[in-house]
Amino acid sequence: MSTSVREGDFVILDVNGEKLSFVQVTPKGKARIGKGFVPATALVGLPYGCLVEILEHGELQQVARCVPEQAEAPIAELRSSGQGGQAIVAALASNSATYASKTEFSQEKYRRKKSRKYCVQATLVQPTARSICEGLFAKAPMKIGHLRVDALALLLSFADIGPHSQALVWDGVGGLVTGAVGERMGGHGDVCSVYTGRNGNQDSTRLFNFPDHVRKSIHTCQLVEMQHRLDTPAAQQPVNTSQAEQLPNGHGIPDPDAAQSDGIAMEVDGAPMPMPSNNTRAAAEVAPITSSKPQPADARRQSGTGCLNKGQPLRSSFTSCIIAAPAVSPGAAWHWLRPFLAPSASFAIFSPHMQPLAEFMQTLQHTKEAVAVQLHDIWWREYQVLPFRTHPEMNAAEPGGYVLAGIKIGS
Amino acid sequence: MVLPPVKPHPHIQEGDLVVVYERFDSMKQVVVKSSALFGNRFGNFRMQVCSYSRLTNPSTPRTKILYAADISMVCTFLELEPGSTVVESGTGSGSLTTSLARAVGPEGAVHTFEFHEQRCQAAAEDFRQLGLDSTVHLKQRDIEGQAFPAELAGQADAVFLDLPGPWKVVSSAAQTLQPNSRFCSFSPCIEQVQQICLALSGHGFHYIRSMECLLRPHKVRSITLGSGISEAHSPHNAGQNKKRKRNDGRAANQNAQPAPAKIASPAAFLAANGGNSSMPPLDQGPAAADFLSQSSPCKMNDK
Ligand SMILES: C[S@@+](CC[C@H](N)C(=O)[O-])C[C@H]1O[C@@H](n2cnc3c(N)ncnc32)[C@H](O)[C@@H]1O
């Protein structure tokens, strides 16, 4: 991870702790902080984690974080010393005749209001699985299948994702899960991301600022092609894909991506992300998720590492599996992916609904294809912690979804 | 937590620690010796023919340990990656340590400190057996009294505390961390959380968040729902009387309206919140909960 912002990076701007937005540092991009805009390139070289604000003449400036003592200084002095708006707001509050008599709730409201006026500041947050998931969830939870960060965390743990795994991922939420797996594996071992239809939308993986070696470890594989290779001896594999394309209907492979992909199109402030082109992508083509620039075909084909042969997943080769495709039946997904899982592979399946997972759990209990099968619902609550004023956050305790996890056993 | 060997190998070898699942949900740990027998309720087996599963954390808890929900949140909010350096205290049973080691991999390092001598020895033995001794660096040390060693200053990508008085260690944690890196403390009581939060904001940490997380296990069983009226009078199921009766007492609600549409397909799956009486109710108060306080330190790199 780079410690400072580089050209081409995605950066998450946390504005006053109230709003998260994504910006890509491109020559044409703009970063919006409150009502002001600066060229996105103004962020280059700033350390991640730092606090910035836009000055009156429109220049971006890094500001110090307010330490409690500074709240005492007079406002004019604070302004001229460039201390930043936090100290001003604190001083305003302590000077206000009515502030102390306000309820805690309206004190908070007062500070917010003054902050918006005097102190629009943004923290440059490094995109990680954690921050990207929270950013996307805050923006539009439907677009990531209501996969909250606590559910994502559990999927990674239960599926035993880490360096030297071989991970098979069915990511129906736009690339967030594939990216999170790539981050945990850090280029040690392969990530194979399954898609259906013509092209899987995995745009969110771009938000991770992956270095090349990680990007190259992430592969996309079309489900139809995977199944086809599984049934066909290596020698007679046809390159023609039109027949293979028919398989899904005959076998009932759903195409959730086709239905969802419009909804998942990412808007990124200052840099709209291009949707994957609608060109027919040959099913045999397996491209590491690198830049959208075309590459020589040879570079795209990964020669046989642990779990892939010419870019295609091998039978019984994956040690970890995550299925986060809320529109796909868990039983169907398991049916397609199971042959690729090694004995003792850990798997974890996410759904915002319990019923499909409960039914599939019962199926597994009968087929005895897995052990240590657990169905959990996920619960998470944040707290405001202050002396004598500790309480759960108001809008917390929304349902977090369900995870079914287990360990595949050999047949 | 499921934990594979550092360098996984596909076949069981002499001396490997394996977890044997005997049934859907019961497991046993075995160290493989080709000369020995593996005995269970189904009889004795020669070791060579045991089927195996991935290694799971083999420690029997020696202290209150962290479980899946906490562990996954800690690893995710500490933003661990392969190659990261994590500093932890106290080690306790090592339950979290093994997961930290799994996340940072052989390319990273976990420095963990425990002041209790026996726990320290037992954990060291576990890490050795798990093949983690090159990743996990365990030392016996009183962290609240002596702070983290000076040579770790500025080294850590993340610090994790599970100590009775974590606020005493905050200043040392701040020195141990790199700029813009993560801190997490785990406490069972809200009073401890309050103290640590105050200490954190006093030491330049920002983005302090306190949270509670929980996993509720569910069991699944099939039940058949009745129509709610006496079987003999139901117009819809003359042929099903025998089968329905068995379930009536348990599932049918006597006050319910007849629901002919459901009678047509009486078998329904039900996911019941699994009769696990030890699970706290959803609206449990803070007193029963565990808390994580996470934050990143504010150490500005001046331009
Ligand atoms: C609750 S346990 C930690 C459990 C651990 N997180 C796990 O998952 O297994 C707390 C541990 O901290 C140790 N401890 C308490 N005070 C300490 C100190 N001052 N320095 C180092 N370790 C300490 C205790 O001996 C105990 O083993």
XYZ file of C-alpha atoms and ligand atoms in Angstrom:
741
model
C 0.000 0.000 0.000
C 1.325 3.379 -0.905
C 1.323 5.789 2.022
C 0.609 8.799 -0.169
C -1.735 9.542 -3.036
C -0.423 8.733 -6.521
C -1.735 9.683 -9.906
C -4.372 7.178 -11.033
C -5.279 6.230 -7.454
C -8.803 6.097 -6.204
C -9.190 8.040 -2.969
C -12.139 8.023 -0.576
C -12.969 11.476 0.731
C -14.569 11.493 4.137
C -16.141 14.942 4.399
C -16.729 16.043 7.991
C -17.307 12.437 8.976
C -20.700 12.761 7.282
C -20.258 11.776 3.686
C -17.997 9.369 1.841
C -17.201 9.871 -1.813
C -14.852 8.209 -4.279
C -12.587 10.204 -6.529
C -10.028 9.033 -9.047
C -6.901 11.099 -9.414
C -6.890 11.721 -13.159
C -5.874 14.872 -15.046
C -9.526 15.637 -15.810
C -10.993 14.522 -12.477
C -12.275 16.907 -9.844
C -12.422 16.379 -6.104
C -15.449 17.826 -4.406
C -15.231 18.871 -0.790
C -18.466 20.378 0.473
C -19.414 23.003 -2.075
C -15.910 23.490 -3.435
C -14.023 21.703 -6.190
C -10.317 21.259 -6.776
C -8.556 19.373 -9.560
C -8.145 15.785 -8.390
C -4.442 16.006 -9.154
C -4.104 18.420 -6.215
C -4.282 15.322 -4.012
C -1.133 13.780 -5.486
C 1.616 13.407 -2.906
C -0.596 14.017 0.118
C -0.323 11.326 2.784
C -3.321 9.025 3.214
C -5.091 9.749 6.465
C -4.433 13.479 6.305
C -7.067 16.177 6.633
C -7.557 18.793 3.909
C -9.748 21.794 3.291
C -10.294 24.196 0.423
C -9.120 27.734 1.180
C -11.059 30.835 0.153
C -9.085 31.337 -3.057
C -9.785 27.729 -4.030
C -6.513 26.121 -3.107
C -6.328 22.778 -1.325
C -4.512 22.825 1.989
C -3.525 20.130 4.429
C -4.647 21.089 7.927
C -3.705 19.895 11.381
C -6.234 17.985 13.389
C -7.651 19.999 16.238
C -6.274 19.058 19.640
C -8.695 19.889 22.464
C -6.624 22.755 24.009
C -6.874 24.907 20.882
C -10.571 25.400 21.459
C -9.806 28.298 23.803
C -8.159 30.679 21.307
C -10.165 33.641 19.863
C -11.830 33.032 16.515
C -10.049 35.693 14.482
C -6.722 34.394 15.694
C -7.683 30.864 14.845
C -8.657 31.937 11.353
C -5.495 33.847 10.643
C -3.306 31.123 12.076
C -4.909 28.701 9.625
C -5.841 26.323 12.411
C -8.774 25.069 10.443
C -12.441 25.158 11.104
C -12.641 22.557 13.855
C -11.078 24.884 16.378
C -13.333 27.715 15.208
C -16.430 25.643 15.724
C -15.255 24.581 19.172
C -14.594 28.214 20.070
C -17.969 29.317 18.718
C -19.662 26.710 20.829
C -17.845 27.727 23.994
C -18.624 31.430 23.303
C -22.278 30.803 22.575
C -24.562 31.966 25.387
C -27.163 29.318 24.678
C -24.910 26.387 23.789
C -24.573 25.056 27.322
C -28.310 25.151 27.899
C -29.067 23.167 24.748
C -29.832 19.485 24.864
C -27.117 17.144 23.746
C -28.998 16.556 20.525
C -29.248 20.234 19.632
C -25.642 20.871 20.681
C -24.669 18.297 18.123
C -26.906 19.976 15.553
C -25.335 23.366 16.344
C -21.845 22.026 15.850
C -22.854 20.370 12.577
C -24.370 23.594 11.272
C -21.354 25.674 12.192
C -19.063 22.990 10.806
C -20.731 23.162 7.429
C -20.073 26.891 7.383
C -16.604 27.210 8.867
C -15.105 23.833 8.559
C -15.633 21.687 5.502
C -12.778 19.292 5.742
C -12.050 15.939 4.216
C -9.894 13.057 5.293
C -8.138 11.236 2.468
C -9.057 7.660 3.241
C -7.064 4.876 1.679
C -9.293 2.488 -0.245
C -9.259 -0.907 1.453
C -11.862 -3.656 1.575
C -13.096 -2.042 4.778
C -13.327 1.539 3.570
C -14.561 0.654 0.070
C -17.315 -1.548 1.460
C -18.404 1.144 3.909
C -18.253 3.794 1.174
C -20.289 1.766 -1.305
C -22.762 0.693 1.362
C -23.326 4.260 2.519
C -23.916 5.338 -1.060
C -26.262 2.655 -2.314
C -26.579 -0.566 -0.310
C -28.781 -2.184 -2.983
C -25.971 -1.980 -5.493
C -23.786 -4.253 -3.397
C -26.575 -6.631 -2.435
C -26.754 -5.148 1.093
C -23.379 -6.693 1.846
C -22.289 -4.730 4.899
C -18.677 -4.639 6.038
C -19.314 -7.018 8.949
C -20.740 -9.597 6.544
C -17.802 -9.139 4.203
C -15.419 -9.620 7.134
C -17.119 -12.879 8.058
C -17.061 -14.214 4.518
C -13.307 -13.671 4.393
C -12.807 -15.395 7.752
C -15.135 -18.326 7.209
C -13.794 -19.003 3.727
C -10.287 -18.928 5.179
C -9.021 -16.337 2.744
C -5.386 -15.406 3.227
C -2.035 -15.536 1.491
C -1.411 -18.904 -0.213
C -5.099 -19.713 -0.599
C -6.534 -20.581 -3.980
C -9.809 -18.720 -3.991
C -12.885 -19.224 -6.118
C -15.292 -16.303 -5.875
C -18.762 -15.823 -7.282
C -19.136 -12.095 -6.883
C -22.590 -10.887 -7.846
C -22.095 -7.539 -6.126
C -19.901 -5.770 -8.653
C -16.362 -6.764 -7.701
C -16.257 -5.741 -4.057
C -15.824 -9.318 -2.845
C -13.306 -10.200 -5.533
C -11.299 -7.135 -4.554
C -11.497 -7.913 -0.842
C -10.225 -11.431 -1.529
C -7.436 -10.042 -3.712
C -6.426 -7.699 -0.894
C -6.274 -10.487 1.706
C -4.230 -12.700 -0.601
C -1.905 -9.917 -1.706
C -0.818 -11.690 -4.880
C 0.114 -14.922 -3.074
C -2.110 -17.491 -4.765
C -4.826 -16.987 -7.362
C -8.266 -15.473 -7.178
C -10.684 -16.788 -9.737
C -13.825 -14.718 -10.116
C -16.726 -16.506 -11.758
C -19.168 -14.607 -13.918
C -22.204 -15.490 -15.972
C -23.567 -13.903 -19.088
C -21.376 -11.979 -21.461
C -19.288 -10.060 -19.013
C -19.219 -9.976 -15.298
C -19.324 -6.521 -13.802
C -16.311 -6.428 -11.511
C -15.753 -2.677 -11.642
C -15.314 -2.234 -7.912
C -12.032 -4.151 -7.989
C -10.550 -1.057 -9.639
C -11.169 0.958 -6.485
C -8.507 -1.015 -4.591
C -5.422 0.609 -6.209
C -3.894 -2.846 -6.521
C -0.250 -3.079 -7.509
C 0.438 -5.127 -10.642
C 1.323 -8.374 -8.915
C -2.028 -8.409 -7.113
C -3.946 -7.407 -10.220
C -2.328 -10.249 -12.139
C -3.388 -12.757 -9.510
C -7.074 -11.968 -10.110
C -8.696 -13.815 -13.000
C -12.201 -13.801 -14.373
C -13.755 -17.014 -15.647
C -17.063 -17.482 -17.351
C -19.182 -20.096 -15.662
C -20.301 -21.693 -18.909
C -16.757 -22.096 -20.098
C -15.669 -23.543 -16.759
C -18.426 -26.135 -16.897
C -17.665 -26.906 -20.482
C -13.982 -27.548 -19.808
C -14.940 -29.742 -16.920
C -16.967 -32.010 -19.194
C -14.529 -32.071 -22.096
C -11.207 -33.901 -22.158
C -8.420 -31.362 -22.677
C -7.561 -32.562 -26.195
C -10.895 -31.793 -27.800
C -11.827 -28.480 -26.316
C -13.455 -26.357 -28.951
C -12.600 -22.711 -29.232
C -16.017 -22.021 -30.684
C -18.133 -20.747 -27.875
C -21.541 -20.456 -29.433
C -22.445 -23.969 -28.391
C -21.163 -23.463 -24.930
C -23.290 -20.362 -24.622
C -26.372 -22.501 -24.941
C -25.491 -24.485 -21.899
C -26.884 -22.033 -19.403
C -30.422 -22.256 -20.595
C -30.392 -25.993 -20.895
C -28.866 -26.375 -17.473
C -30.715 -23.512 -15.948
C -27.673 -21.416 -15.118
C -29.150 -18.116 -14.050
C -27.779 -14.911 -15.421
C -28.110 -12.536 -12.514
C -25.425 -10.210 -13.827
C -27.428 -9.481 -16.914
C -30.304 -8.395 -14.757
C -28.211 -6.532 -12.252
C -25.391 -4.952 -14.117
C -27.269 -1.788 -15.011
C -28.060 -1.201 -11.403
C -24.510 -1.734 -10.276
C -22.963 0.787 -12.644
C -20.688 2.835 -10.464
C -20.732 6.524 -10.299
C -17.504 7.863 -9.045
C -17.300 11.516 -8.280
C -15.253 13.312 -10.826
C -14.580 10.208 -12.858
C -17.503 8.185 -14.087
C -16.394 4.598 -14.347
C -16.826 3.109 -17.767
C -19.078 0.092 -17.907
C -17.569 -2.964 -19.497
C -18.157 -2.714 -23.214
C -20.938 -4.700 -24.719
C -18.666 -6.332 -27.246
C -19.089 -10.009 -27.182
C -16.250 -11.296 -25.161
C -15.134 -14.706 -26.313
C -15.963 -17.105 -23.591
C -12.538 -18.676 -23.787
C -10.878 -15.388 -22.981
C -9.773 -15.053 -19.425
C -8.377 -11.717 -18.517
C -6.732 -10.709 -15.313
C -8.523 -7.630 -14.084
C -6.005 -5.088 -15.132
C -6.499 -1.756 -16.779
C -9.104 -1.481 -19.477
C -6.363 -1.113 -22.064
C -6.185 -4.081 -24.378
C -3.240 -6.350 -23.821
C -1.578 -8.943 -25.967
C -3.534 -12.160 -25.697
C -0.493 -14.041 -24.418
C -0.137 -11.800 -21.421
C -3.688 -12.490 -20.462
C -3.373 -16.222 -20.377
C -1.983 -17.478 -17.183
C -0.016 -20.611 -17.613
C -0.685 -23.382 -15.160
C -0.297 -22.089 -11.657
C -1.905 -24.019 -8.835
C -5.553 -23.784 -9.731
C -5.655 -22.657 -13.332
C -4.687 -24.221 -16.599
C -4.524 -21.763 -19.474
C -6.661 -19.482 -17.411
C -9.311 -22.092 -16.740
C -9.954 -23.376 -13.237
C -8.953 -26.939 -12.556
C -11.035 -29.584 -10.880
C -10.521 -29.908 -7.099
C -8.017 -27.095 -6.956
C -9.494 -24.311 -4.809
C -8.992 -24.215 -1.048
C -11.412 -21.335 -0.426
C -14.715 -20.310 -1.904
C -17.013 -17.331 -1.417
C -20.415 -17.047 -3.004
C -21.905 -13.563 -2.689
C -24.464 -13.507 -5.464
C -27.786 -12.754 -3.839
C -29.680 -13.378 -7.074
C -28.339 -16.910 -7.485
C -29.741 -19.900 -5.646
C -27.080 -21.218 -3.234
C -27.842 -24.773 -4.313
C -27.279 -23.932 -7.970
C -24.063 -22.042 -7.238
C -22.807 -24.963 -5.154
C -23.701 -27.378 -7.923
C -21.591 -25.479 -10.438
C -18.631 -24.671 -8.219
C -18.297 -27.786 -6.073
C -16.269 -29.806 -8.599
C -13.593 -27.114 -8.496
C -13.183 -27.194 -4.724
C -10.418 -29.244 -3.133
C -11.350 -31.647 -0.362
C -11.413 -29.657 2.903
C -11.988 -26.368 1.075
C -13.675 -23.780 3.269
C -16.681 -22.045 1.790
C -18.934 -19.194 2.837
C -22.154 -18.054 1.200
C -23.816 -14.689 1.786
C -27.464 -13.842 1.367
C -29.582 -10.956 2.585
C -32.304 -13.590 3.108
C -32.258 -16.539 5.433
C -34.607 -18.864 3.596
C -32.379 -19.818 0.642
C -29.458 -20.509 2.967
C -31.622 -22.494 5.390
C -32.916 -24.677 2.580
C -29.450 -25.208 1.221
C -28.126 -26.033 4.671
C -30.701 -28.761 4.909
C -29.680 -30.065 1.512
C -26.059 -30.258 2.657
C -27.105 -32.133 5.771
C -28.681 -34.736 3.536
C -26.054 -34.959 0.814
C -23.222 -34.982 3.376
C -21.029 -33.000 1.022
C -19.775 -30.755 3.795
C -19.010 -30.680 7.511
C -18.924 -27.885 10.064
C -21.883 -26.313 8.312
C -23.086 -23.252 10.192
C -25.816 -20.760 9.465
C -25.516 -17.425 11.211
C -27.222 -14.126 11.168
C -24.973 -11.185 11.589
C -25.499 -8.397 14.013
C -23.476 -5.230 14.491
C -24.039 -2.066 16.451
C -21.938 1.039 16.912
C -21.932 3.141 20.042
C -21.400 6.744 20.925
C -19.002 6.488 23.855
C -18.695 9.602 26.021
C -18.605 10.003 29.803
C -22.217 9.662 31.044
C -23.479 9.855 27.477
C -22.783 6.400 26.106
C -25.531 4.935 23.992
C -26.042 2.857 20.851
C -26.033 4.849 17.628
C -29.583 5.637 16.600
C -29.685 4.118 13.172
C -27.711 0.994 13.967
C -28.995 -2.544 14.386
C -30.303 -2.973 10.871
C -30.285 -6.581 9.759
C -26.886 -7.546 8.434
C -27.780 -10.581 6.383
C -26.878 -14.231 6.719
C -23.821 -16.370 6.140
C -23.742 -20.110 5.589
C -20.274 -21.574 5.983
C -18.748 -25.019 5.984
C -15.962 -27.283 4.869
C -16.313 -29.427 1.769
C -15.457 -33.067 2.203
C -14.013 -35.406 -0.402
C -16.454 -37.485 -2.374
C -11.230 -20.329 13.304
C -10.130 -22.366 10.399
C -6.406 -22.200 9.981
C -4.386 -23.994 7.342
C -0.728 -24.802 7.694
C 1.546 -21.953 6.634
C 2.684 -23.855 3.566
C -0.316 -26.008 2.756
C 0.346 -29.418 1.302
C -2.408 -31.463 -0.252
C -1.604 -34.756 1.462
C -1.451 -35.652 5.096
C 2.055 -36.209 6.363
C 3.561 -37.788 9.419
C 3.291 -35.478 12.425
C 0.547 -33.289 10.907
C -2.157 -31.980 13.131
C -5.515 -32.731 11.547
C -9.064 -32.159 12.609
C -11.316 -35.141 12.113
C -15.004 -34.449 11.762
C -16.770 -37.575 12.894
C -20.211 -36.369 12.106
C -21.889 -33.296 10.736
C -20.769 -31.197 13.648
C -18.459 -33.038 16.029
C -14.726 -32.898 15.679
C -11.499 -34.215 17.128
C -7.901 -33.190 16.743
C -5.343 -35.788 15.912
C -1.617 -35.688 15.340
C -0.876 -38.198 12.623
C 1.435 -41.090 13.514
C 1.457 -43.946 11.066
C 2.099 -46.454 13.840
C -0.897 -45.348 15.903
C -4.570 -46.107 15.786
C -7.319 -43.512 15.635
C -10.240 -44.552 17.750
C -13.697 -43.049 17.768
C -17.284 -44.133 18.235
C -17.164 -46.026 14.957
C -14.188 -48.171 15.933
C -10.439 -48.032 15.493
C -8.805 -46.985 12.268
C -5.254 -47.114 11.086
C -4.010 -43.578 10.752
C -3.177 -43.845 7.073
C -6.798 -44.064 6.037
C -8.327 -41.197 7.983
C -10.015 -38.660 5.786
C -9.065 -35.194 6.830
C -10.231 -31.677 6.956
C -8.422 -28.398 7.200
C -6.717 -27.522 10.383
C -8.803 -25.604 12.801
C -7.510 -23.736 15.786
C -6.561 -26.522 18.146
C -6.150 -24.590 21.388
C -8.501 -25.364 24.187
C -9.252 -21.915 25.539
C -7.132 -21.021 28.554
C -8.689 -17.558 28.869
C -11.735 -15.789 27.513
C -11.036 -15.963 23.813
C -12.166 -14.114 20.755
C -14.583 -15.885 18.461
C -15.388 -15.736 14.779
C -17.406 -12.517 14.750
C -14.834 -10.566 16.760
C -11.893 -12.061 14.922
C -13.278 -11.232 11.516
C -14.050 -7.644 12.537
C -10.607 -7.193 14.090
C -8.801 -8.447 10.979
C -10.951 -6.345 8.652
C -10.879 -3.110 10.660
C -7.144 -3.433 11.286
C -6.937 -3.613 7.465
C -4.399 -6.414 7.610
C -2.670 -7.570 4.454
C -0.053 -10.193 3.705
C 3.230 -8.749 4.900
C 1.738 -6.497 7.598
C 3.318 -6.214 11.045
C 0.891 -6.538 13.982
C 1.622 -6.018 17.669
C -0.688 -7.742 20.182
C -1.126 -8.126 23.941
C -2.166 -10.257 25.855
C -1.765 -13.414 23.926
C -4.082 -15.437 26.146
C -4.959 -18.704 24.458
C -3.579 -17.424 21.173
C -6.943 -17.711 19.492
C -6.705 -14.296 17.887
C -2.947 -14.562 17.367
C -3.341 -17.496 14.988
C -5.859 -15.545 12.917
C -3.619 -12.492 12.838
C -0.792 -14.757 11.683
C -3.041 -16.240 9.013
C -3.873 -12.745 7.731
C -0.314 -11.406 7.565
C 1.095 -14.715 6.332
C 4.698 -15.885 6.400
C 5.612 -12.557 4.729
C 4.405 -10.600 7.766
C 4.980 -10.668 11.518
C 2.920 -10.851 14.690
C 4.651 -9.636 17.859
C 2.588 -10.837 20.774
C 3.128 -10.286 24.515
C 1.759 -12.202 27.499
C 2.857 -11.805 31.109
C 1.499 -15.063 32.512
C 4.293 -17.644 32.382
C 2.279 -20.839 31.874
C 0.014 -19.266 29.271
C 3.063 -18.018 27.492
C 4.618 -21.480 27.372
C 1.412 -23.158 26.314
C 0.871 -20.624 23.526
C 4.460 -20.991 22.343
C 3.948 -24.747 22.080
C 0.751 -24.237 20.062
C 2.392 -21.832 17.643
C 5.249 -24.276 17.142
C 2.859 -27.137 16.475
C 0.917 -25.045 13.997
C 4.080 -24.142 12.136
C 3.569 -20.474 12.970
C 6.761 -19.955 14.943
C 8.465 -18.066 12.117
C 5.544 -15.588 11.863
C 4.554 -15.230 15.522
C 7.101 -13.712 17.883
C 5.911 -14.362 21.417
C 7.539 -12.799 24.479
C 6.701 -12.881 28.140
C 6.338 -9.261 29.228
C 4.134 -7.076 31.406
C 2.827 -4.653 28.787
C 0.757 -2.486 31.138
C 3.799 -2.066 33.400
C 6.667 -2.014 30.898
C 5.001 -0.880 27.668
C 5.938 -2.323 24.261
C 9.668 -2.721 23.616
C 11.321 0.425 22.247
C 12.725 -1.436 19.250
C 9.189 -1.827 17.884
C 8.726 1.964 17.723
C 7.232 3.005 14.402
C 7.140 -0.616 13.183
C 3.514 -1.644 13.494
C 0.809 -1.446 10.847
C -1.647 -2.373 13.568
C -1.849 -2.752 17.343
C -4.390 -4.951 19.101
C -5.022 -4.968 22.861
C -7.058 -7.411 24.950
C -5.898 -6.339 28.418
C -7.618 -5.419 31.661
C -6.271 -1.828 31.569
C -5.653 -1.030 27.893
C -5.682 2.759 28.482
C -2.337 2.410 30.263
C -0.795 1.231 26.998
C -2.208 3.826 24.594
C 0.813 6.099 24.590
C 3.125 3.153 23.962
C 0.787 1.928 21.205
C 0.937 5.363 19.562
C 4.729 5.156 19.496
C 4.684 1.628 18.135
C 2.372 2.497 15.245
C 3.324 3.972 11.902
C 1.494 7.125 10.828
C -2.063 6.502 9.571
C -2.242 2.966 10.905
C -4.833 1.126 12.959
C -5.444 0.473 16.623
C -8.043 -1.826 18.149
C -8.855 -2.677 21.739
C -11.250 -5.401 22.867
C -13.030 -5.061 26.219
C -15.907 -6.890 27.842
C -17.106 -3.842 29.834
C -18.349 -0.464 28.678
C -16.412 1.279 31.463
C -13.157 -0.002 29.983
C -14.285 1.185 26.567
C -14.954 4.651 27.935
C -11.505 4.869 29.494
C -9.762 3.705 26.350
C -11.711 6.153 24.171
C -10.683 9.061 26.388
C -7.067 7.926 26.361
C -7.120 7.547 22.572
C -8.421 11.026 21.821
C -5.894 12.413 24.300
C -3.084 10.783 22.318
C -3.984 12.094 18.885
C -5.991 9.145 17.632
C -8.927 10.025 15.430
C -11.852 8.225 13.834
C -12.518 6.386 17.066
C -15.399 3.962 16.700
C -16.858 1.655 19.337
C -18.809 -1.337 18.238
C -20.354 -4.555 19.303
C -20.822 -7.543 17.052
C -22.579 -10.820 17.373
C -23.223 -13.988 15.419
C -26.412 -15.852 16.106
C -26.346 -19.477 15.034
C -29.463 -21.021 13.529
C -30.568 -24.604 13.321
C -32.723 -25.774 10.464
C -35.479 -28.337 10.566
C -38.568 -29.088 8.495
C -41.985 -28.824 9.991
C -45.436 -29.096 8.527
C -47.953 -26.412 9.272
C -51.603 -27.260 9.739
C -54.660 -25.354 8.605
C -55.647 -24.391 12.121
C -59.039 -26.061 12.105
C -59.822 -29.546 13.216
C -58.644 -32.061 10.637
C -61.953 -33.915 10.389
C -63.769 -30.778 9.297
C -61.215 -29.561 6.846
C -62.514 -29.935 3.312
C -59.050 -30.006 1.801
C -57.141 -32.861 3.274
C -59.184 -35.918 3.848
C -56.322 -38.106 2.727
C -53.667 -36.399 4.808
C -55.176 -36.697 8.239
C -52.689 -39.114 9.668
C -49.677 -37.132 8.670
C -51.063 -33.807 9.773
C -52.045 -34.973 13.209
C -48.496 -35.640 14.209
C -47.555 -32.043 13.678
C -50.681 -30.386 14.873
C -49.911 -29.948 18.525
C -46.584 -28.424 17.766
C -47.116 -26.173 14.847
C -50.740 -25.338 14.313
C -52.072 -22.163 15.765
C -55.578 -22.858 16.979
C -56.714 -19.309 16.380
C -55.402 -19.067 12.875
C -57.718 -18.714 9.946
C -57.835 -21.682 7.625
C -55.342 -21.115 4.862
C -56.239 -23.421 2.004
C -53.486 -22.130 -0.223
C -50.907 -23.428 2.214
C -52.561 -26.757 2.672
C -51.845 -27.533 -0.916
C -48.143 -27.758 -0.076
C -47.947 -28.617 3.560
C -44.187 -29.175 3.760
C -42.355 -26.007 4.604
C -38.826 -25.321 5.667
C -38.364 -23.394 8.792
C -35.164 -21.830 9.945
C -35.603 -21.541 13.649
C -33.334 -19.503 15.833
C -31.639 -22.559 17.050
C -32.728 -23.329 20.559
C -29.386 -22.085 21.744
C -30.442 -20.650 25.037
C -27.056 -19.178 25.811
C -27.403 -16.658 23.002
C -28.251 -13.229 24.284
C -31.438 -11.687 22.960
C -31.148 -9.218 20.156
C -31.706 -6.174 22.299
C -29.166 -7.044 24.929
C -27.748 -4.180 26.902
C -24.134 -3.127 26.826
C -23.398 -4.949 30.069
C -23.519 -8.312 28.367
C -21.631 -7.302 25.294
C -18.074 -7.187 24.120
C -16.747 -4.057 22.566
C -14.169 -3.131 20.098
C -12.774 0.359 19.948
C -11.001 1.004 16.731
C -9.241 4.012 15.527
C -6.358 5.305 13.554
C -3.791 7.549 15.137
C -3.462 11.097 13.945
C 0.163 11.487 13.146
C 0.509 14.013 10.428
C 3.283 13.690 7.951
C 4.115 17.293 7.431
C 4.782 18.139 3.878
C -8.673 -12.117 27.769
S -7.069 -12.734 27.589
C -6.676 -12.535 25.881
C -7.380 -13.541 25.024
C -6.930 -13.533 23.581
N -7.330 -12.325 22.910
C -7.500 -14.748 22.883
O -8.258 -14.593 21.900
O -7.175 -15.861 23.262
C -6.066 -11.519 28.358
C -4.643 -11.968 28.545
O -3.856 -10.839 28.863
C -2.886 -11.238 29.802
N -2.446 -10.039 30.512
C -3.110 -9.385 31.488
N -2.378 -8.307 31.887
C -1.256 -8.288 31.120
C -0.126 -7.433 31.070
N -0.010 -6.391 31.886
N 0.845 -7.694 30.163
C 0.728 -8.773 29.327
N -0.316 -9.608 29.352
C -1.305 -9.397 30.235
C -3.594 -12.261 30.664
O -2.655 -13.137 31.270
C -4.482 -12.970 29.664
O -3.870 -14.118 29.157
